[in-house]
Structures are given as structure tokens and as C-alpha cells.
XYZ file of C-alpha atoms in Angstrom:
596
model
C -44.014 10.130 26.568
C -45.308 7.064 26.386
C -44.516 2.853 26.350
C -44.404 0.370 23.873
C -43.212 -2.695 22.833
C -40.283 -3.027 20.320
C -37.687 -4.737 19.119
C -34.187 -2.794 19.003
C -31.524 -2.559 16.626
C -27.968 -1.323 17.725
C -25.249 -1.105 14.704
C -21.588 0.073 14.667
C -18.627 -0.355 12.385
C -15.828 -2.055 12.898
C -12.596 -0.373 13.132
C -14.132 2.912 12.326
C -11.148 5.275 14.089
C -8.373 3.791 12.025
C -10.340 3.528 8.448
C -10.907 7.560 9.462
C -7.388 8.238 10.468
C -6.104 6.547 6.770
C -9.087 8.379 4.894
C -11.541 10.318 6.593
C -13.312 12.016 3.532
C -13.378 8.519 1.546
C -14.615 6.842 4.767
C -17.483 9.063 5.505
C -18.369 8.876 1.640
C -18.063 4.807 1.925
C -20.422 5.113 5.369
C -23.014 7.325 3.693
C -23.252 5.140 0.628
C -23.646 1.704 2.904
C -26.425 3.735 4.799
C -28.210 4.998 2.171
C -28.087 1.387 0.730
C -29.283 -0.694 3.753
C -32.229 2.171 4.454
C -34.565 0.582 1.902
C -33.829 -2.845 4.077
C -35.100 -1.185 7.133
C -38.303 0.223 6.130
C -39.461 -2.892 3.807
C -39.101 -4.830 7.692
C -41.124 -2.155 9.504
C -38.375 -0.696 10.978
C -37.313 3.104 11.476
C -34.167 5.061 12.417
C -34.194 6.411 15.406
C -31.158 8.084 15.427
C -27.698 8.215 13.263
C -24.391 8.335 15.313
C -20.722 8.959 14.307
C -20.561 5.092 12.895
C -23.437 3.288 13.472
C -27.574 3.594 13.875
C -30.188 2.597 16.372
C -33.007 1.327 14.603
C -36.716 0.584 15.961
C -39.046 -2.409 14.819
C -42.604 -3.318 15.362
C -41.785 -6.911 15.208
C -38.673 -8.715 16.393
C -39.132 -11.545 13.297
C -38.696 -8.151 10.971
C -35.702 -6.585 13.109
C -34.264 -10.217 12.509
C -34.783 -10.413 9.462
C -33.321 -7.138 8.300
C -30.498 -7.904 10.249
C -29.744 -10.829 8.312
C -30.462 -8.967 5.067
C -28.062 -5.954 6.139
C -25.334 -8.317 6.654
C -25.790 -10.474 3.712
C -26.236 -6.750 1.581
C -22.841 -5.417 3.420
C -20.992 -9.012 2.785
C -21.970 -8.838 -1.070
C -20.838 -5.264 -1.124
C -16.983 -6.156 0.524
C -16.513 -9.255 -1.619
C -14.266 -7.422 -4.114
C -12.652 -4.780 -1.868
C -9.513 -5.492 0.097
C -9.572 -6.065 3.717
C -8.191 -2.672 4.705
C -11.043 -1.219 2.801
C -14.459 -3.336 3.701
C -16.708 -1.569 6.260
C -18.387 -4.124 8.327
C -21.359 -3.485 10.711
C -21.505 -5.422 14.437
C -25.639 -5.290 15.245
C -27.326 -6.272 18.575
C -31.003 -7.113 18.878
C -32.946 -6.931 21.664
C -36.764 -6.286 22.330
C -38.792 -5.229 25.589
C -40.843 -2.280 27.002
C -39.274 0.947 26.091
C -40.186 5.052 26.651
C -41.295 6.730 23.430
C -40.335 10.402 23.870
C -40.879 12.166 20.622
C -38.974 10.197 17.893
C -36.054 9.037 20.424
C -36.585 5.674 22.607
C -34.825 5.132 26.304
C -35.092 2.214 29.171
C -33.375 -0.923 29.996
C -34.080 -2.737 26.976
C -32.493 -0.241 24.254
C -29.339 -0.495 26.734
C -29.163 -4.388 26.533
C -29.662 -4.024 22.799
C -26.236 -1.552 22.925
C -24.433 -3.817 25.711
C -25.062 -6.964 23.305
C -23.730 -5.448 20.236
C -19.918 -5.491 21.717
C -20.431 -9.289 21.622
C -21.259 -9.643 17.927
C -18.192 -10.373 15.350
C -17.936 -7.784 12.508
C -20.442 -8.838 10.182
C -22.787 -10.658 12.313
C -25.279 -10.027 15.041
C -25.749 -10.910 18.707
C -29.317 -11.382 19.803
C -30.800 -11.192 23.488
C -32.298 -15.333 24.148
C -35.473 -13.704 24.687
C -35.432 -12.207 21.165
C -34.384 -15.127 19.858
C -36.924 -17.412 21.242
C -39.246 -15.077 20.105
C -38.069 -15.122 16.347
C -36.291 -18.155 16.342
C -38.890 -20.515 14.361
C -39.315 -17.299 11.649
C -35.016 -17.518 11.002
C -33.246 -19.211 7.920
C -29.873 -19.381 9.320
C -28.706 -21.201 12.686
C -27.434 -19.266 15.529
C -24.667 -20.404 18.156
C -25.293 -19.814 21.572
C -22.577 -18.224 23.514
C -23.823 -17.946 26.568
C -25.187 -15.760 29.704
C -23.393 -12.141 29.720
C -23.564 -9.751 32.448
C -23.491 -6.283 31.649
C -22.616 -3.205 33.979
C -26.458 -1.655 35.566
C -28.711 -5.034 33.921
C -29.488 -6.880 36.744
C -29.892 -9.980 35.395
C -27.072 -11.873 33.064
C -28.681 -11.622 29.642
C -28.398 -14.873 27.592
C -26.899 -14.081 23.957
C -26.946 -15.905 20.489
C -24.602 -14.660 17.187
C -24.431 -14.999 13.720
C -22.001 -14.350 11.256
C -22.182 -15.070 7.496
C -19.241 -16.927 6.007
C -16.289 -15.038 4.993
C -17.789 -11.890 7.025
C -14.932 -11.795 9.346
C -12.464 -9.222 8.847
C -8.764 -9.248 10.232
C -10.431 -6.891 12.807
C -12.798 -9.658 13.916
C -12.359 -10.705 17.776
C -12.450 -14.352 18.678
C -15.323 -15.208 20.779
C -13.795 -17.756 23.247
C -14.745 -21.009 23.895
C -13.945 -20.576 27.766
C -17.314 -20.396 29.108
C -18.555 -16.769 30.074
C -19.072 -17.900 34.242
C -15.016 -18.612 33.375
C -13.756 -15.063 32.342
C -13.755 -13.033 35.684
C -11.711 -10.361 34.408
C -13.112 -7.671 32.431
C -10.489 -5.750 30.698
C -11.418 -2.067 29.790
C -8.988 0.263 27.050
C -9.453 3.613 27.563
C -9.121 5.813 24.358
C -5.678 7.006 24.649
C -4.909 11.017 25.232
C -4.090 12.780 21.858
C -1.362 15.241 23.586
C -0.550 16.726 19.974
C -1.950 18.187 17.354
C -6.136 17.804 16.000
C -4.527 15.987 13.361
C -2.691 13.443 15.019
C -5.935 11.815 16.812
C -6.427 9.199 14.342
C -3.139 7.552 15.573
C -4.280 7.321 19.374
C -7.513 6.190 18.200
C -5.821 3.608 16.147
C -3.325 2.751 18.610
C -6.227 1.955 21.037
C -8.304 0.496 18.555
C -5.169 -2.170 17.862
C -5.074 -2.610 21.620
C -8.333 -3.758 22.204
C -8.000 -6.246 18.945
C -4.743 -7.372 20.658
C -5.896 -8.137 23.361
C -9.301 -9.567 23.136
C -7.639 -12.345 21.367
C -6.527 -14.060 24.593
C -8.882 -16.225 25.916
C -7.862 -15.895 29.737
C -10.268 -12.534 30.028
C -12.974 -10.558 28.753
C -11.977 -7.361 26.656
C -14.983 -4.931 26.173
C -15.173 -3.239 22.971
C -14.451 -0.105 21.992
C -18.058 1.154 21.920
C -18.012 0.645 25.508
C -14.993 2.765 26.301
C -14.884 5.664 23.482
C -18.213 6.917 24.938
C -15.906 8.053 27.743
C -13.299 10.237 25.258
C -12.520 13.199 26.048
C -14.867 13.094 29.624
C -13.011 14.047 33.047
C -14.230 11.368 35.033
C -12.787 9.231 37.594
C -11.698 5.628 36.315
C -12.995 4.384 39.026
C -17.021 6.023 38.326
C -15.901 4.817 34.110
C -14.845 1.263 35.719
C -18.411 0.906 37.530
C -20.109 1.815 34.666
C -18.573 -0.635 32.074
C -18.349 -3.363 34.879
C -14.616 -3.280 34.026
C -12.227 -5.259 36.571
C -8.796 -3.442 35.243
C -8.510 -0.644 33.128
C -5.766 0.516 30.759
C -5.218 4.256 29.902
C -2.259 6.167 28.023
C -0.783 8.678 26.081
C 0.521 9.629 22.971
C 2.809 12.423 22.173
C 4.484 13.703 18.804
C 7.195 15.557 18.653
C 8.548 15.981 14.901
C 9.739 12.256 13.681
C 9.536 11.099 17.351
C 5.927 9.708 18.888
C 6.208 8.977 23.003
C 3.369 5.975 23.557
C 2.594 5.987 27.793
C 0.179 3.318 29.042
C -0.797 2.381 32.447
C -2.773 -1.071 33.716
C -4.689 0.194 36.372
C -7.367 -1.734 39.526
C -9.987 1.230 39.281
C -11.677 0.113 42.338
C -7.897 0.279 44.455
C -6.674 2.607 41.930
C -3.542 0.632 42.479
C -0.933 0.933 39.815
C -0.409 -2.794 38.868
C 2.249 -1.753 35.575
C 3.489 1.295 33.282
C 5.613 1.826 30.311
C 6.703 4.133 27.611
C 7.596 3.684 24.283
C 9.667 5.939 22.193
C 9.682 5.652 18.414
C 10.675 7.453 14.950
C 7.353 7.361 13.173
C 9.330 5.954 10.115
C 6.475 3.479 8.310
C 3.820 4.279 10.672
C 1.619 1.544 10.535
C 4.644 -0.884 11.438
C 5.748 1.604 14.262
C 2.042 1.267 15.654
C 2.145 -2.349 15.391
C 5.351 -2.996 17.026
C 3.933 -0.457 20.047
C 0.500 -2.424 20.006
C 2.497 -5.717 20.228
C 4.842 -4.949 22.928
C 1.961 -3.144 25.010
C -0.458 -6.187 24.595
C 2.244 -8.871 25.447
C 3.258 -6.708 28.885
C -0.311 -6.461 30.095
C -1.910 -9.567 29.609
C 1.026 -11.092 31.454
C -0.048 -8.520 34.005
C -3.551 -9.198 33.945
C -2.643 -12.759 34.436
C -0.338 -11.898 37.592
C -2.971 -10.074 39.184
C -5.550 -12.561 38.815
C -3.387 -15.144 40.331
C -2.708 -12.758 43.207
C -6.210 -11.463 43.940
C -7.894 -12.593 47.281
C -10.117 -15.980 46.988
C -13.733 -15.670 46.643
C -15.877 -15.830 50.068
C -18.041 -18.939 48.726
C -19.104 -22.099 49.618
C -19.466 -22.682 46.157
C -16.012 -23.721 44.806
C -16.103 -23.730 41.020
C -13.441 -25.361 38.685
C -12.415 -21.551 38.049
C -11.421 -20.997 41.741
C -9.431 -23.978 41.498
C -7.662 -23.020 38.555
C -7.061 -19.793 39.883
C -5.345 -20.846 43.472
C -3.474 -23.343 41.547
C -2.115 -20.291 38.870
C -1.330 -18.242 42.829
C 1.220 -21.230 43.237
C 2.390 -21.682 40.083
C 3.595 -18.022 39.912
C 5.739 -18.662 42.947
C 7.886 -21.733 40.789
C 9.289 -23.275 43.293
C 9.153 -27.128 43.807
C 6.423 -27.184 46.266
C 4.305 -24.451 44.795
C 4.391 -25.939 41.492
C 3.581 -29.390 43.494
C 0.444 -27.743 45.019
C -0.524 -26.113 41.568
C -0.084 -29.710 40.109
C -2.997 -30.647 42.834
C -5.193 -28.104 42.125
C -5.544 -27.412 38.239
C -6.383 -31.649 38.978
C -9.026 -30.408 40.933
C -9.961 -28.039 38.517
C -10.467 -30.538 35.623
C -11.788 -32.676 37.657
C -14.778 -30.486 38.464
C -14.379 -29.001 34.773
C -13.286 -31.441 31.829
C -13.719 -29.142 29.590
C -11.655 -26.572 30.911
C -9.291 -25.812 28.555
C -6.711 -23.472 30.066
C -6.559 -25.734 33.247
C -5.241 -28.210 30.776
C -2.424 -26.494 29.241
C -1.160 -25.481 32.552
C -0.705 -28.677 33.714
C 0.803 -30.108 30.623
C 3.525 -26.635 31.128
C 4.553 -27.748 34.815
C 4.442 -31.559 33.716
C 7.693 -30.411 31.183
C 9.256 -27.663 33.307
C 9.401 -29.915 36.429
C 11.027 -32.512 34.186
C 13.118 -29.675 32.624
C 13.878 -28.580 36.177
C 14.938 -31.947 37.367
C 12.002 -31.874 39.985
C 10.668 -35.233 38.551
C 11.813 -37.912 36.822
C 11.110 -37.706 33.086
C 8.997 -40.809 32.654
C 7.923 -41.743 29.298
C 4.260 -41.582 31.076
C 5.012 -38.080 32.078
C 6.157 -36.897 29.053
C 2.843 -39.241 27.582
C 0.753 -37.442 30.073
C 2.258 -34.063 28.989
C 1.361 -34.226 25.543
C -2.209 -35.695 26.152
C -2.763 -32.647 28.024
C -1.445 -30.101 25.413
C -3.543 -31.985 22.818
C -6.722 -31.860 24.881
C -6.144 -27.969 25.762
C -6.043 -27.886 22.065
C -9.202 -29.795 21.591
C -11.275 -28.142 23.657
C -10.500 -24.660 22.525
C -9.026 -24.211 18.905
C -8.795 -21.004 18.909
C -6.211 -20.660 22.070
C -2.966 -19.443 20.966
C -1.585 -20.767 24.100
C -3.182 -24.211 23.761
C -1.022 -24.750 20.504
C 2.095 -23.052 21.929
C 2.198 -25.497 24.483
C 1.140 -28.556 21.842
C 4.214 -27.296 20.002
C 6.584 -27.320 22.537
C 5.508 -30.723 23.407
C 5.778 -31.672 20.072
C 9.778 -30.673 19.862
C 11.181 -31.955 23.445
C 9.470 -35.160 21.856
C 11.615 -35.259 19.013
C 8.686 -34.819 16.183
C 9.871 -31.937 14.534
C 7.459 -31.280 11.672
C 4.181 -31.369 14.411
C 6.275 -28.606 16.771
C 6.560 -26.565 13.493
C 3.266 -27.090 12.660
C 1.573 -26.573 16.188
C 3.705 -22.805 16.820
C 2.473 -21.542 13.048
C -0.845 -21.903 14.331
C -0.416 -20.311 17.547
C 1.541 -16.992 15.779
C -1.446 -17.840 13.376
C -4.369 -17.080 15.725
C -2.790 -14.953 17.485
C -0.216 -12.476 15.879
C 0.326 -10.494 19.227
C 1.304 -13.604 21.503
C 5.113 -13.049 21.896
C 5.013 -16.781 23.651
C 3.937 -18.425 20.650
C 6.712 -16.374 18.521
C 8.986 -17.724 20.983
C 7.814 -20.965 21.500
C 8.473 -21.187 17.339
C 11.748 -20.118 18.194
C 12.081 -23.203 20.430
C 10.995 -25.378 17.018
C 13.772 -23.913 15.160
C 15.964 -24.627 18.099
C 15.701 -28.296 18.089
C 16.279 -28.925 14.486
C 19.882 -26.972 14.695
C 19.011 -23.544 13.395
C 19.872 -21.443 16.333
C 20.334 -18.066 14.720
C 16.805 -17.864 14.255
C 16.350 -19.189 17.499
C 17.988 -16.392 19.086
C 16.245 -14.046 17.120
C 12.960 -15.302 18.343
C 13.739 -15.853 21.887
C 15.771 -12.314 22.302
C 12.768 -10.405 20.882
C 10.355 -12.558 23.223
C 12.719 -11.446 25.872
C 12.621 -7.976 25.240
C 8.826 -8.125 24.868
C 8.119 -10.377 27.715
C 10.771 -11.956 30.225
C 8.563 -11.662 33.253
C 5.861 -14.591 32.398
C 7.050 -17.949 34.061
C 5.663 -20.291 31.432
C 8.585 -19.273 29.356
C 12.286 -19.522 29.926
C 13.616 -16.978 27.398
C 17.089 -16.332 28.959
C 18.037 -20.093 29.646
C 17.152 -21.221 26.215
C 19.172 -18.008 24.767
C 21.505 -19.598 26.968
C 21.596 -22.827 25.240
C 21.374 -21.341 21.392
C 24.578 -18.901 21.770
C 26.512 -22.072 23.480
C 26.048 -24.413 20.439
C 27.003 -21.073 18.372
C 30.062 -21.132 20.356
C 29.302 -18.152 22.013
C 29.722 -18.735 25.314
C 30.163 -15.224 26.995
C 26.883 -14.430 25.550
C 25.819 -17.933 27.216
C 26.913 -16.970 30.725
C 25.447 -13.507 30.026
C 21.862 -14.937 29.551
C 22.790 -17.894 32.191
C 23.126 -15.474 34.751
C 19.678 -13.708 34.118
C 17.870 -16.815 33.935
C 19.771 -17.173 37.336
C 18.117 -14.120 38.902
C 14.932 -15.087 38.323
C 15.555 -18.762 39.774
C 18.569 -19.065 41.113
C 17.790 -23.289 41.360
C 17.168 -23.654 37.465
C 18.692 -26.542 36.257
C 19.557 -26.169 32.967
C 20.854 -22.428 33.412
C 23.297 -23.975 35.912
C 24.184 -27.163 33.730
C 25.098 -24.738 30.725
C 27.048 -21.975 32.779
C 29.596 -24.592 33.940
C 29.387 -26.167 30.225
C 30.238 -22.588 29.256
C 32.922 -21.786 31.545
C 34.580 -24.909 30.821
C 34.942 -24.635 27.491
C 36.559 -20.951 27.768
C 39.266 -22.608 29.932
C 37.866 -21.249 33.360
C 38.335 -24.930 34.539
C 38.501 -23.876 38.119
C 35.277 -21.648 37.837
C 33.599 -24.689 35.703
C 34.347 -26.933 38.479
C 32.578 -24.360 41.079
C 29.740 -23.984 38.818
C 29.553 -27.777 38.405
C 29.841 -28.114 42.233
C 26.504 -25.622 42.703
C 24.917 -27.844 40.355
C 25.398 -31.175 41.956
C 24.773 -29.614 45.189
C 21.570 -29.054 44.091
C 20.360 -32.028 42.193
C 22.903 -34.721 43.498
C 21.880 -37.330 41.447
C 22.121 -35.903 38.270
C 24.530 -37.203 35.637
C 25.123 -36.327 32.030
C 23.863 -39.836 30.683
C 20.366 -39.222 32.627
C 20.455 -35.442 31.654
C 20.639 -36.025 28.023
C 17.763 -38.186 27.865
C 15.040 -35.527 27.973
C 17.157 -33.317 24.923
C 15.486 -35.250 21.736
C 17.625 -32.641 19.473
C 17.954 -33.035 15.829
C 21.561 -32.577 15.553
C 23.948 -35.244 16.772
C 26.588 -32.937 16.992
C 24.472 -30.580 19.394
C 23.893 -33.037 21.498
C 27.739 -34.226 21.550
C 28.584 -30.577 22.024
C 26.903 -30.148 25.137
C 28.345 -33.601 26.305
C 31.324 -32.408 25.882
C 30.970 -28.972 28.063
C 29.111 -30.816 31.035
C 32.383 -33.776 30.879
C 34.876 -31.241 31.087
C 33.318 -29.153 33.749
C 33.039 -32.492 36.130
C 29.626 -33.506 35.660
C 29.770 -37.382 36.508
C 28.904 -39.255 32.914
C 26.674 -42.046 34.919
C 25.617 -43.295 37.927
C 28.548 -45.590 37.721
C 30.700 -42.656 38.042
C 29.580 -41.460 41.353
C 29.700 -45.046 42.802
C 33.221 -45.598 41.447
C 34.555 -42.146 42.959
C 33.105 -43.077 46.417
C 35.023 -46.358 45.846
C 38.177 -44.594 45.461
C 38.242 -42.043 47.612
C 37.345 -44.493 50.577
C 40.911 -45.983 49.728
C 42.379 -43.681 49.877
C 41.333 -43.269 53.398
């Protein structure tokens, strides 16, 4: 054995498992041909391969300018070769770069620094490259293309966080490509970990749990709220009996996710599990049972409903963990104590969540999440009749959503909450614009699918309204930001459907049994079906709780598009007993005193 200094090259393709699964022959054939075409590349830098793996290389270099280099020239090769070939058909590399002492043991090379040069390959997009910040400085004055720094990462058994800078060539990025988000990386405590899921069938079926979990990971790593590792750092585990809690420590991984999938003739059973390795708690389950029918929709509709359950999850446990022991209060903690309160939604919680995502922008401007939070309560709590809806509130509310958008384009959320905004505002187009670009970035969010149905809401086209908020419902009624059930509510009563209305009005009810507008349309609801007695109860419960309200004040904050809508609702509120003003409370004191 012996030491020397090198420079390391890590590569592996993107999506690899489900371009194997649709064609494994072709795919090998394609892999061959790109290695035996970017092997010339390596040896004109000085480099060497140390070893070949399933869907990648580990490369060696004498000089960290020529592993750059020929990093830049294997992308720019592998970009050239994809330009004509459709997306589901381009193979695209991810390299890392590192350099540092490492053992020389016949022709393979171990130590610390070859690791950090695999750990920083997860970072890079498909196409691109991540580089350690002391490679870079190294070969930084020697490079023709600019770099983006992303930040310090820590990885699981480095001891110190490693500072990392990518590059991607333009038009590189495939649909595969994960987001790198602009939340800084001290931000992102949770590190999210997808196990490969179980292949419980046949050899042949293996390609779909590998794709399934492949999807998964791509899901979820585009939500900016946590760190998702990639799949190189949890297939490496496939197939091993080890304790998630041994896999969690070595991957660094805060939650992990593991499942199942099991096919039985036309029928495929999809189990999945969001697990706290170091607890082993349980924190959620499901299963999915499907006819295989088009596959690749099938697997998209399970990746989609699995991705929008656990990151709400992941979300809810965050809020819920125990505070840091620190005397070092960052803007994260902030956010984070105010998210414990705001997952309580009650007046006072969401009053002290108010406070401290304040706090949290105060020590963070740039804080983008903290943001969109805020602007969220600022119209719930006006939606709820907590405050008064102020045309500086609702000015304050959409400052907010615009900043959150500002500081980090490529939020999902960010624009959700810029579209909603946008429609309780009255400016329709800018809502419609805002939620395409949230379903946009993110095709997985079932918020921003409902949060589009909210658009078409507000403009009168409640059919698809329902459509959209029933199937963000089904996918995801448990995350407070949202209020599936009571706007259901709302679309099937200006449909004239007002069973259906009390139907959702009553689940919107068992989740908050004070919300405002679920009690304002179950007694519009109940009055017009003729339950007049049962309308006047219902409007009773409501006036009990908010005492001051009055259909004149209420309809202020509903900026719909329709006049008749708005009329409509009037009308249901009037005939349940609703007072039409202030006026109307003072002139019913006035006569029942003589009647005295």
C-alpha cells in the first residue's frame, strides 16, 4: 500500500433503475457506448479508471485542473450526445470532485477523501458536477466556466462540513433533475432518507420498486423544507439486513422511508412507512392498491399520493420535535417553534406563531419559508374572523407571498401562497398565473393543484374547483395550510348542492370545530333546503362565536368574480338569520327592549 495525492472523480447516472426497468438490454448498450466514448476524455487529462460500477465510474487524476477539466469535457461530450434524443431516453452523468491524501492498494484507492468525492456527487444536478471548495480553490483560476456556490454540506462519518460548488451546462437538466434549494444548507435540519423498496414478487418485477423509489426520491427532493439524499446513498443498502437505525447513522439520515411492493396478477399492493430510525417510532403508514392498467400512470399516481402524505409528515414532526439545547438561537429555531404553534390553529397559537416567524425574519430576511407562513396565517386569521381584514393586512399579506417568492423561485409553496393571495384580492389572471407555476415546479405538490383549484373557484367555474380540491382532499386533508373540505363546502353550495355542502361542512367541522366560514355556509345550506329551524341553530352557533359578525362585513373579504355568487351566498346567510349590518343588531336590541 501506499499514499498519494489525487484528485477524485465519482460519476453515476441519473435515473438508471427506471431507464433499466423500460429497457435493460438497450440501456446497458447506451451505457457502454457513453463509456467507451468519454474514456479517450479521461486519459488525454491524466486520469485513470479505477473501477466500473453498475452505472457509474470512479476515476483517479494526477492533477485536480485535469480531473476538472475532463469533467467539464464529459459533460459538454454527454450534453452534445442527448441533444437529439428525447428526454425519456438521454443518459446523464452526476460527477463529484474531490482531491486529498488517499491509500493506493494495488489499482483500487480508499480514505476519507475518495468518500467526500462519493458524498458530494448526490449534490450535483444530472449533467453537472459538484466540487469539494478545496478542489475548487485549487483549480479555480485554470476553469472556463463559473461555478455557484451552494454552500457547507455535512456528510454522515466527515467530520468537518465540506464546502461544495456545481456546475451544470445549459439545457443539461433532465425532468429527473432535483432542485437545489435556495434555503441555505445550516436551514435544512431534516435529512430525508428512501429506502429501496422490497420487490416481494417476481425477479422481473424489480424494475418497478426501483422505479417507484426512484420517483419518490425525485418527488420529494423537490420541496425545499428538507434535505432528500439521493439514491446513491440509499441503494448501497438493497437487499442488506441491517437495522434502519445502523443505515440511518450511516447516511446521517433524520427520517427514513421504507416499503413494499407486491404483484398479484393485474393488482400491485404499494406499502410505505415514514419512520424516526433513532426512536424507531412509527410517525405514518399506508397502502395503496392498484390495477397495473398503464403502468407508468399507476406509478405516478402512487408516487404522488405517497410524496404529498409524507412531506406533510415530515413537516408535522419537525414542528413537534424537542427545541435545540443552545444558547445560540438561529432564525431556523424561530421558525420552527413558531410552525409548533401554528400546527395547533387556534387563535392564540396562531397569535404566538405570528410573533415568532417575526422573529425569525427578523434575524433572517432572507428566509424564505418564514415568509410564506406568515403571509398564510395573515389570510386564514382574516378568513377565520380572528382579525379584522384591513386593507394593510391584506397589503401586508401579499408583500409577504411576493417576497417568499423572491427570495426562492423555485418554492412551489412560495407561489401557491402568491396565488392564493392573488385571487382573495380579486386579480384573477395573477392567481392563475402564480398556481401554474407552483404545479409547474413542482408536479407532486397536491397544495399547489389545489390552491389552482381555488383560482378556478373565484372566477365561477366550480366544477373544476371541486375536482381539484376533492382530489387534494383525498391526497392530503391533514396539512393546516389548506382548507380542502370548507372550500368544497363553498363550490357544491353555489352548484346548488347543498347536502354535499353540509357533508364537507361538517368535516371541515371536525377538524376545527370554530371555523368560520364552515359554520357561515352550513346554516346558508340548511336554510336554503328549508331546515329553517336547523338554519337558525346553525346561525345561532355562529354568532355565538363571532358576535359581531354580519353579512355586509363578511362579504367584504369574498372579491369573487361572479355577482351572482356573491348574491347567492347573501341570500343563504339572510335567510338563515345572519344580521345584514351592524345596524341590524342595534335595531333588534332596540326592539326587543320595548318590548320589555
Amino acid at each position: 500500500m501506499e499514499r498519494r495525492l489525487a484528485a477524485i472523480v465519482c460519476a453515476d447516472v441519473a435515473g438508471y433503475s427506471r431507464m433499466m426497468g423500460h429497457d435493460e438490454a438497450g440501456t446497458h448498450a447506451v451505457f457502454k457506448a457513453h463509456r467507451a466514448a468519454i474514456h479517450p476524455i479521461i486519459l488525454n487529462h491524466g486520469g485513470r479508471v479505477v473501477k466500473n460500477t453498475g452505472d457509474g465510474f470512479l476515476l483517479e487524476f494526477a492533477s485536480i485542473v485535469g480531473a476538472t477539466e475532463a469533467a467539464i469535457a464529459i459533460q459538454t461530450l454527454m450534453a452534445e450526445r442527448n441533444h437529439h434524443l428525447p428526454a425519456d431516453r438521454a443518459m446523464q452523468f452526476r460527477l463529484g470532485i474531490h482531491m486529498g491524501d488517499v491509500i493506493a492498494d494495488e489499482d483500487e484507492v480508499f480514505g476519507d477523501d475518495v468518500n467526500i468525492a462519493v458524498r458530494i456527487e448526490s449534490v450535483a444536478n444530472p449533467g453537472g458536477f459538484a466540487i469539494s471548495a478545496k478542489a475548487y480553490k485549487e483549480a479555480s483560476k485554470h476553469l472556463s466556466v463559473p461555478l455557484v456556490d451552494v454552500g457547507n454540506h455535512r456528510f454522515k462519518n466527515i467530520k468537518d462540513p465540506v464546502g461544495v460548488w456545481t456546475w451544470t451546462p445549459e439545457g443539461a437538466l433532465a425532468p429527473e433533475a432535483k432542485e437545489v434549494s435556495v434555503l441555505s444548507q445550516q436551514y435544512r435540519t431534516a435529512i430525508v432518507g428512501v429506502l429501496p423498496f422490497a420487490n416481494l414478487s417476481d425477479a422481473q418485477d424489480e424494475y418497478f420498486s426501483d422505479g417507484l423509489t426512484e420517483d419518490l426520491i425525485h418527488a420529494l427532493s423537490l420541496q425545499s423544507f428538507y434535505r432528500v439524499l439521493s439514491r446513491n446513498s440509499t441503494f448501497a443498502f438493497k437487499g442488506n439486513n441491517v437495522s434502519t437505525r445502523l443505515i440511518a447513522r450511516e447516511i446521517d439520515a433524520t427520517y427514513l422511508i421504507q416499503g413494499s411492493v407486491r404483484r398479484a396478477g393485474s393488482k400491485i399492493r404499494v406499502t410505505a412507512e415514514l419512520i424516526a430510525p433513532e426512536t424507531g417510532e412509527q410517525l405514518w403508514t399506508g397502502r395503496y392498491d392498484r390495477d397495473i392498467g398503464d403502468l407508468f400512470a399507476m406509478q405516478d399516481e402512487i408516487t404522488t399520493n405517497l410524496s404529498a402524505a409524507i412531506a406533510t409528515e415530515i413537516v408535522r414532526a419537525e414542528a413537534s420535535a424537542p427545541a435545540r439545547l443552545t444558547n445560540d438561537v438561529t432564525a431556523w429555531d424561530r421558525f420552527l417553534k413558531g410552525l409548533s404553534h401554528y400546527y395547533r390553529q387556534t387563535k392564540e397559537d396562531l397569535s404566538s406563531a405570528i410573533d415568532l416567524f417575526r422573529e425569525a425574519i427578523t434575524l433572517d430576511p432572507k428566509l424564505s419559508i418564514a415568509h410564506a407562513y406568515l403571509a398564510t396565517i395573515q389570510i386564514q386569521s382574516i378568513q377565520f374572523g380572528w382579525i379584522k381584514g384591513t386593507r394593510e393586512m391584506w397589503a401586508e399579506a401579499m408583500n409577504l407571498a411576493e417576497t417568499s417568492v423572491r427570495l426562492d423561485p423555485r418554492s412551489s409553496f412560495a407561489f401557491s401562497i402568491l396565488s392564493w393571495a392573488h385571487a382573495m384580492e380579486a386579480h384573477y389572471e395573477a392567481a392563475m398565473d402564480a398556481a401554474k407555476r407552483a404545479v409547474a415546479l413542482n408536479p407532486y405538490d397536491t397544495g399547489a393543484r389545489g390552491v389552482l383549484g381555488i383560482c378556478h373557484f373565484v372566477i365561477g367555474e366550480h366544477r373544476q374547483a371541486i375536482e381539484l380540491f376533492s382530489m387534494a382532499a383525498q391526497r392530503d386533508n391533514n396539512d393546516p395550510r389548506y382548507q380542502w373540505s370548507a372550500l368544497n363546502a363553498f363550490s357544491h353550495y353555489l352548484l346548488g348542492q347543498y347536502d354535499a355542502t353540509l357533508s364537507w361542512a361538517r368535516e371541515q367541522l371536525y377538524i376545527n370545530p370554530n371555523h368560520m366560514q364552515a359554520l357561515a355556509i352550513r346554516a346558508a345550506a340548511l336554510a336554503q333546503l328549508g331546515r329553517t329551524a336547523e338554519a337558525a341553530e346553525a346561525a345561532g352557533v355562529l354568532l355565538g362565536h363571532y358576535p359581531t359578525l354580519n353579512v355586509d362585513r363578511h362579504l367584504r373579504n369574498f372579491h369573487w368574480k361572479r355577482p351572482e355568487d356573491v348574491a347567492h351566498y347573501r341570500d343563504g346567510l339572510l335567510k338563515a338569520g345572519v344580521p345584514f349590518s351592524k345596524l341590524t343588531l342595534v335595531q333588534t336590541d332596540l326592539k326587543r327592549a320595548a318590548e320589555s
